[in-house]
XYZ file of C-alpha atoms in Angstrom:
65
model
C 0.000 0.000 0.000
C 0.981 3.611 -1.181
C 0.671 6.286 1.850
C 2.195 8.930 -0.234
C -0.408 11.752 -0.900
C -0.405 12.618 -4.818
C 0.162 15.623 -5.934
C -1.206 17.083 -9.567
C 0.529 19.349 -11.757
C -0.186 21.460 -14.247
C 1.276 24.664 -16.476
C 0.251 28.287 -15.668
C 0.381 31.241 -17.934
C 2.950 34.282 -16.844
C -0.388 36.229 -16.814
C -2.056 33.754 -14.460
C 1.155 33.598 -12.066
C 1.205 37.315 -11.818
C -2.413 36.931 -10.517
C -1.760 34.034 -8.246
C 1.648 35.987 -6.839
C -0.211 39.554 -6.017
C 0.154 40.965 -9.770
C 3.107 43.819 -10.708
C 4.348 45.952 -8.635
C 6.793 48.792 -8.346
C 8.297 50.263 -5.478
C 11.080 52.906 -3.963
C 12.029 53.962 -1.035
C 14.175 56.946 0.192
C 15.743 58.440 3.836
C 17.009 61.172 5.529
C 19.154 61.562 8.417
C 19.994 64.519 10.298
C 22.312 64.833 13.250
C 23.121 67.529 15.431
C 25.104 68.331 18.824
C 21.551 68.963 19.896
C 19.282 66.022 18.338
C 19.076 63.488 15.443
C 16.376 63.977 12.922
C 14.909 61.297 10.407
C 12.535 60.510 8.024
C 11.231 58.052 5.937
C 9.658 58.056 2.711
C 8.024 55.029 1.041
C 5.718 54.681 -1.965
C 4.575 51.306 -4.318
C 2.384 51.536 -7.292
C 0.677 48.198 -8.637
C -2.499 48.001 -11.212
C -5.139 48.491 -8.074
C -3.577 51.933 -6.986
C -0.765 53.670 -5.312
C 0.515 53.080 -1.171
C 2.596 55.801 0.116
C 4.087 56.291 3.213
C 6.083 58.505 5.396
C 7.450 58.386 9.026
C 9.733 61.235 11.044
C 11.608 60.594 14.061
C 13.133 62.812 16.232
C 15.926 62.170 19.429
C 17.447 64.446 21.759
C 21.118 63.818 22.799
């Protein structure tokens, strides 16, 4: 007797992968960082563009010495 579960297999289109795999996307990312005697400044920028829409984001952090 055979206990080893069977697996089928079968070809997918690029088209059909991109699908399955969350589609195209493209993406970039940039920083900034500031430092002073007095206190360290930094931000964040972020931003990704696929077929549904554009995400952006930003962040800015700030630490005294």
């Amino acid at each position: 007797m055979n206990f080893v579960p069977q697996v089928a297999t079968t070809e997918i289109s690029d088209a059909d992968l991109d699908n399955v795999s969350g589609g195209l996307a493209i993406g970039g990312s940039g920083g900034l960082c500031v430092e002073t005697p007095i206190a360290s400044v930094a931000s964040d920028l972020l931003a990704v563009a696929t077929p549904e829409g554009v995400t952006t984001g930003m962040a800015f952090h700030t630490a005294a010495h």
